[in-house]
mmCIF file of C-alpha atoms and ligand atoms in Angstrom:
data_model
loop_
_atom_site.group_PDB
_atom_site.id
_atom_site.type_symbol
_atom_site.label_atom_id
_atom_site.label_comp_id
_atom_site.label_asym_id
_atom_site.label_seq_id
_atom_site.Cartn_x
_atom_site.Cartn_y
_atom_site.Cartn_z
ATOM 1 C CA MET A 1 18.190 18.302 2.384
ATOM 2 C CA ALA A 2 14.377 18.961 2.367
ATOM 3 C CA GLU A 3 14.790 20.896 -0.877
ATOM 4 C CA ASP A 4 16.728 18.062 -2.319
ATOM 5 C CA PHE A 5 14.083 15.696 -1.214
ATOM 6 C CA ASN A 6 11.276 17.589 -2.793
ATOM 7 C CA THR A 7 13.247 17.868 -6.047
ATOM 8 C CA ARG A 8 13.678 14.196 -6.087
ATOM 9 C CA TRP A 9 10.004 13.660 -5.278
ATOM 10 C CA ASN A 10 8.940 15.905 -8.027
ATOM 11 C CA GLU A 11 11.279 14.156 -10.476
ATOM 12 C CA PHE A 12 9.727 10.851 -9.315
ATOM 13 C CA GLU A 13 6.109 12.087 -9.976
ATOM 14 C CA GLU A 14 7.199 13.380 -13.344
ATOM 15 C CA MET A 15 8.631 9.976 -14.102
ATOM 16 C CA CYS A 16 5.313 8.334 -13.169
ATOM 17 C CA ASN A 17 3.051 10.751 -14.982
ATOM 18 C CA SER A 18 5.239 10.412 -18.194
ATOM 19 C CA CYS A 19 5.627 6.530 -17.940
ATOM 20 C CA ASN A 20 4.590 4.602 -20.867
ATOM 21 C CA GLY A 21 6.142 1.319 -19.799
ATOM 22 C CA CYS A 22 2.795 -0.522 -20.452
ATOM 23 C CA GLU A 23 -0.443 0.121 -22.151
ATOM 24 C CA LEU A 24 -2.394 1.153 -19.105
ATOM 25 C CA ARG A 25 -1.448 4.793 -19.148
ATOM 26 C CA ALA A 26 -3.302 5.265 -22.512
ATOM 27 C CA GLY A 27 -6.703 4.253 -20.765
ATOM 28 C CA ALA A 28 -6.098 5.937 -17.399
ATOM 29 C CA THR A 29 -7.425 9.441 -16.425
ATOM 30 C CA ASN A 30 -4.843 9.895 -13.597
ATOM 31 C CA VAL A 31 -1.640 8.167 -12.703
ATOM 32 C CA VAL A 32 -2.334 7.297 -9.013
ATOM 33 C CA ILE A 33 0.828 7.696 -7.016
ATOM 34 C CA TYR A 34 0.114 7.922 -3.307
ATOM 35 C CA ARG A 35 -1.880 9.347 -0.435
ATOM 36 C CA GLY A 36 -0.683 9.974 3.196
ATOM 37 C CA SER A 37 2.762 11.036 3.939
ATOM 38 C CA LYS A 38 5.837 11.172 1.608
ATOM 39 C CA THR A 39 8.044 9.866 4.476
ATOM 40 C CA ALA A 40 6.103 7.438 6.578
ATOM 41 C CA PRO A 41 7.165 4.519 8.734
ATOM 42 C CA LEU A 42 4.338 2.482 7.201
ATOM 43 C CA MET A 43 3.870 1.787 3.464
ATOM 44 C CA ILE A 44 0.653 0.083 2.459
ATOM 45 C CA VAL A 45 0.538 -1.429 -0.927
ATOM 46 C CA GLY A 46 -2.517 -2.490 -2.770
ATOM 47 C CA GLU A 47 -3.165 -3.790 -6.262
ATOM 48 C CA ALA A 48 -4.111 -1.050 -8.800
ATOM 49 C CA PRO A 49 -6.483 1.947 -8.903
ATOM 50 C CA GLY A 50 -10.189 1.234 -9.436
ATOM 51 C CA ALA A 51 -12.644 3.700 -11.035
ATOM 52 C CA ASP A 52 -12.868 6.081 -8.018
ATOM 53 C CA GLU A 53 -9.069 6.160 -7.710
ATOM 54 C CA ASP A 54 -8.617 6.734 -11.503
ATOM 55 C CA ARG A 55 -11.101 9.651 -11.318
ATOM 56 C CA ILE A 56 -9.699 11.344 -8.124
ATOM 57 C CA GLY A 57 -6.045 10.586 -8.603
ATOM 58 C CA LYS A 58 -5.546 9.056 -5.225
ATOM 59 C CA PRO A 59 -5.294 5.349 -4.083
ATOM 60 C CA PHE A 60 -7.914 3.620 -1.888
ATOM 61 C CA VAL A 61 -10.589 6.311 -1.923
ATOM 62 C CA GLY A 62 -13.587 3.997 -2.976
ATOM 63 C CA ARG A 63 -15.330 1.305 -0.825
ATOM 64 C CA SER A 64 -12.166 -0.651 -0.103
ATOM 65 C CA GLY A 65 -10.271 2.465 0.655
ATOM 66 C CA LYS A 66 -12.991 3.458 3.306
ATOM 67 C CA LEU A 67 -12.590 0.234 4.982
ATOM 68 C CA LEU A 68 -8.863 0.361 4.903
ATOM 69 C CA GLN A 69 -9.093 3.903 6.396
ATOM 70 C CA SER A 70 -11.263 2.797 9.120
ATOM 71 C CA LEU A 71 -8.741 0.132 10.216
ATOM 72 C CA ILE A 72 -5.890 2.741 9.970
ATOM 73 C CA GLU A 73 -7.762 5.142 12.325
ATOM 74 C CA ALA A 74 -8.772 2.374 14.748
ATOM 75 C CA TYR A 75 -5.129 1.840 15.312
ATOM 76 C CA GLY A 76 -4.302 5.570 15.837
ATOM 77 C CA PHE A 77 -2.356 6.204 12.537
ATOM 78 C CA GLY A 78 -2.287 9.847 11.705
ATOM 79 C CA ASP A 79 -1.727 11.134 8.308
ATOM 80 C CA GLY A 80 1.959 11.386 8.862
ATOM 81 C CA ASP A 81 2.282 7.856 9.782
ATOM 82 C CA TYR A 82 1.332 6.067 6.514
ATOM 83 C CA HIS A 83 1.890 6.091 2.868
ATOM 84 C CA ILE A 84 -0.622 4.363 0.670
ATOM 85 C CA CYS A 85 0.171 3.192 -2.936
ATOM 86 C CA ASN A 86 -0.339 0.393 -5.386
ATOM 87 C CA ILE A 87 1.744 -2.078 -7.300
ATOM 88 C CA CYS A 88 0.418 -0.553 -10.447
ATOM 89 C CA LYS A 89 -0.307 3.255 -10.883
ATOM 90 C CA CYS A 90 -2.640 3.093 -13.699
ATOM 91 C CA ARG A 91 -6.236 1.495 -13.731
ATOM 92 C CA PRO A 92 -6.497 -1.774 -15.643
ATOM 93 C CA PRO A 93 -9.550 -1.775 -17.886
ATOM 94 C CA GLU A 94 -12.893 -3.129 -16.226
ATOM 95 C CA ASN A 95 -10.859 -3.533 -12.952
ATOM 96 C CA ARG A 96 -9.131 -6.615 -14.192
ATOM 97 C CA ARG A 97 -6.022 -7.640 -12.269
ATOM 98 C CA PRO A 98 -2.751 -6.210 -13.592
ATOM 99 C CA LEU A 99 -0.886 -8.425 -15.928
ATOM 100 C CA PRO A 100 2.572 -9.665 -14.948
ATOM 101 C CA SER A 101 4.087 -7.477 -17.748
ATOM 102 C CA GLU A 102 2.160 -4.482 -16.306
ATOM 103 C CA ILE A 103 3.382 -5.243 -12.693
ATOM 104 C CA ALA A 104 6.941 -5.628 -14.100
ATOM 105 C CA ALA A 105 6.819 -2.289 -16.036
ATOM 106 C CA CYS A 106 5.668 -0.408 -12.939
ATOM 107 C CA LYS A 107 8.225 -1.852 -10.655
ATOM 108 C CA LYS A 108 10.808 0.758 -11.485
ATOM 109 C CA ASN A 109 8.372 3.473 -10.240
ATOM 110 C CA LEU A 110 7.694 1.631 -7.059
ATOM 111 C CA ALA A 111 11.347 1.028 -6.507
ATOM 112 C CA VAL A 112 12.045 4.796 -6.609
ATOM 113 C CA GLN A 113 9.138 5.547 -4.439
ATOM 114 C CA PHE A 114 10.261 2.977 -1.853
ATOM 115 C CA GLY A 115 13.746 4.588 -1.824
ATOM 116 C CA LEU A 116 12.134 8.097 -1.158
ATOM 117 C CA VAL A 117 9.602 7.063 1.431
ATOM 118 C CA GLN A 118 12.009 4.676 3.278
ATOM 119 C CA PRO A 119 9.266 2.983 5.395
ATOM 120 C CA LYS A 120 10.242 0.733 8.262
ATOM 121 C CA VAL A 121 7.211 -1.649 7.764
ATOM 122 C CA ILE A 122 5.440 -2.543 4.357
ATOM 123 C CA LEU A 123 1.904 -4.008 4.549
ATOM 124 C CA LEU A 124 1.081 -5.837 1.243
ATOM 125 C CA CYS A 125 -2.774 -6.088 0.676
ATOM 126 C CA GLY A 126 -3.734 -9.000 -1.349
ATOM 127 C CA SER A 127 -2.030 -11.585 -3.546
ATOM 128 C CA THR A 128 -1.121 -9.212 -6.382
ATOM 129 C CA ALA A 129 0.810 -6.853 -4.072
ATOM 130 C CA TYR A 130 2.541 -9.956 -2.709
ATOM 131 C CA GLU A 131 3.267 -11.203 -6.297
ATOM 132 C CA GLY A 132 4.533 -7.786 -7.296
ATOM 133 C CA PHE A 133 6.966 -7.804 -4.357
ATOM 134 C CA PHE A 134 8.080 -11.334 -4.194
ATOM 135 C CA GLY A 135 7.685 -12.483 -7.816
ATOM 136 C CA ALA A 136 5.535 -15.539 -6.742
ATOM 137 C CA LYS A 137 1.837 -16.283 -6.224
ATOM 138 C CA PRO A 138 1.088 -16.752 -2.568
ATOM 139 C CA VAL A 139 -1.181 -19.059 -0.807
ATOM 140 C CA MET A 140 -2.744 -16.394 1.238
ATOM 141 C CA LYS A 141 -3.822 -18.229 4.224
ATOM 142 C CA GLU A 142 -0.198 -19.362 4.662
ATOM 143 C CA VAL A 143 1.691 -16.067 4.106
ATOM 144 C CA ARG A 144 -0.771 -13.561 5.862
ATOM 145 C CA GLY A 145 -0.081 -12.254 9.189
ATOM 146 C CA LYS A 146 3.761 -13.176 9.203
ATOM 147 C CA PHE A 147 6.544 -10.757 9.040
ATOM 148 C CA ILE A 148 9.326 -11.319 6.506
ATOM 149 C CA GLU A 149 12.404 -9.254 7.085
ATOM 150 C CA ARG A 150 14.266 -8.157 4.033
ATOM 151 C CA ASN A 151 17.311 -5.770 4.335
ATOM 152 C CA GLY A 152 16.159 -4.395 7.642
ATOM 153 C CA TYR A 153 12.508 -3.908 6.320
ATOM 154 C CA TYR A 154 9.570 -5.716 7.879
ATOM 155 C CA ILE A 155 7.065 -6.832 5.276
ATOM 156 C CA MET A 156 3.610 -8.270 6.221
ATOM 157 C CA THR A 157 1.083 -9.597 3.863
ATOM 158 C CA THR A 158 -2.738 -9.420 4.648
ATOM 159 C CA TYR A 159 -5.855 -9.889 2.614
ATOM 160 C CA HIS A 160 -7.084 -7.087 0.265
ATOM 161 C CA PRO A 161 -9.873 -4.981 1.918
ATOM 162 C CA ALA A 162 -12.200 -6.010 -0.956
ATOM 163 C CA PHE A 163 -12.134 -9.448 0.577
ATOM 164 C CA ALA A 164 -13.725 -8.186 3.714
ATOM 165 C CA LEU A 165 -16.324 -6.168 1.687
ATOM 166 C CA ARG A 166 -17.323 -9.545 0.143
ATOM 167 C CA ASN A 167 -17.734 -11.062 3.587
ATOM 168 C CA PRO A 168 -17.631 -8.900 6.686
ATOM 169 C CA ALA A 169 -16.151 -12.044 8.681
ATOM 170 C CA ASN A 170 -12.967 -11.480 6.570
ATOM 171 C CA LYS A 171 -12.423 -8.131 8.339
ATOM 172 C CA MET A 172 -11.009 -9.811 11.488
ATOM 173 C CA PRO A 173 -7.808 -11.331 10.009
ATOM 174 C CA ILE A 174 -6.976 -7.894 8.419
ATOM 175 C CA PHE A 175 -7.721 -6.116 11.748
ATOM 176 C CA GLU A 176 -5.440 -8.636 13.510
ATOM 177 C CA ASP A 177 -2.647 -8.140 10.861
ATOM 178 C CA MET A 178 -2.782 -4.353 11.146
ATOM 179 C CA GLY A 179 -2.435 -4.866 14.887
ATOM 180 C CA LYS A 180 0.785 -6.697 14.445
ATOM 181 C CA VAL A 181 1.987 -3.985 12.015
ATOM 182 C CA ARG A 182 1.011 -1.383 14.715
ATOM 183 C CA ASP A 183 2.929 -3.248 17.388
ATOM 184 C CA LYS A 184 5.989 -3.655 15.123
ATOM 185 C CA LEU A 185 6.175 0.025 14.617
ATOM 186 C CA THR A 186 6.089 0.584 18.357
ATOM 187 C CA GLU A 187 8.810 -1.927 18.813
ATOM 188 C CA LEU A 188 10.929 -0.301 16.133
ATOM 189 C CA GLY A 189 10.450 3.105 17.967
ATOM 190 C CA ALA A 190 8.493 4.646 15.061
ATOM 191 C CA MET A 191 5.100 5.045 16.887
ATOM 192 C CA PRO A 192 4.029 5.278 20.559
ATOM 193 C CA PRO A 193 2.202 2.244 21.911
ATOM 194 C CA TRP A 194 -1.360 1.664 20.693
ATOM 195 C CA GLN A 195 -3.849 2.857 23.320
ATOM 196 C CA GLY A 196 -6.682 0.493 22.437
ATOM 197 C CA LEU A 197 -9.900 0.986 20.489
ATOM 198 C CA ASN A 198 -11.505 3.339 22.834
ATOM 199 C CA ALA A 199 -8.533 5.781 23.195
ATOM 200 C CA GLU A 200 -9.276 9.443 22.723
HETATM 201 N N1 URA B 1 -7.908 -1.406 -4.676
HETATM 202 C C1 URA B 1 -6.550 -1.268 -4.766
HETATM 203 O O1 URA B 1 -5.829 -2.340 -4.714
HETATM 204 N N2 URA B 1 -6.051 -0.075 -4.763
HETATM 205 C C2 URA B 1 -6.810 0.981 -4.812
HETATM 206 O O2 URA B 1 -6.138 2.085 -4.886
HETATM 207 C C3 URA B 1 -8.128 0.813 -4.727
HETATM 208 C C4 URA B 1 -8.677 -0.316 -4.678
#
């Protein structure tokens, strides 16, 4: 079983690395697939790699990633509890948003990834992640912080961490939404209860 999973995972990575479904691969240094665990109860989905991610080959390793990581750790998530990825696996030039055609081209990769990871809860960070998942532009202040249940999966949308970098006051809603995600994972039996900010 584990061997079968690893074979399927390797095939998935190979499929991503050799993908030429859109123009972005040509300008990317690395195809940025994931960081964290390959089988985690929480999948966090961002927009697309930036310069740091493209260089290192892992998602959310720059300034936004450091903020995201601090929230993850504040809620006691260990490395085995989360899987971080993006709607698009290759960096768009000049950090522009991925185009709808690029999102659509990368969707088949994300679908395979989703089927392998089989998360219980999905946290979409920002409007591009929402659009990639639901195919419509969101009004962020209306959709954020609410779970949508689809086929037994719980999907929450929150602001992108870059929004909190622009104004630290925006960190609070992301923190609150992450708290709801953490509680949902406990409710689903996937993680023990959160012990609070000062827990060892
Ligand atoms: N922003 C994203 O949406 N994803 C990353 O991986 C980094 C920054």
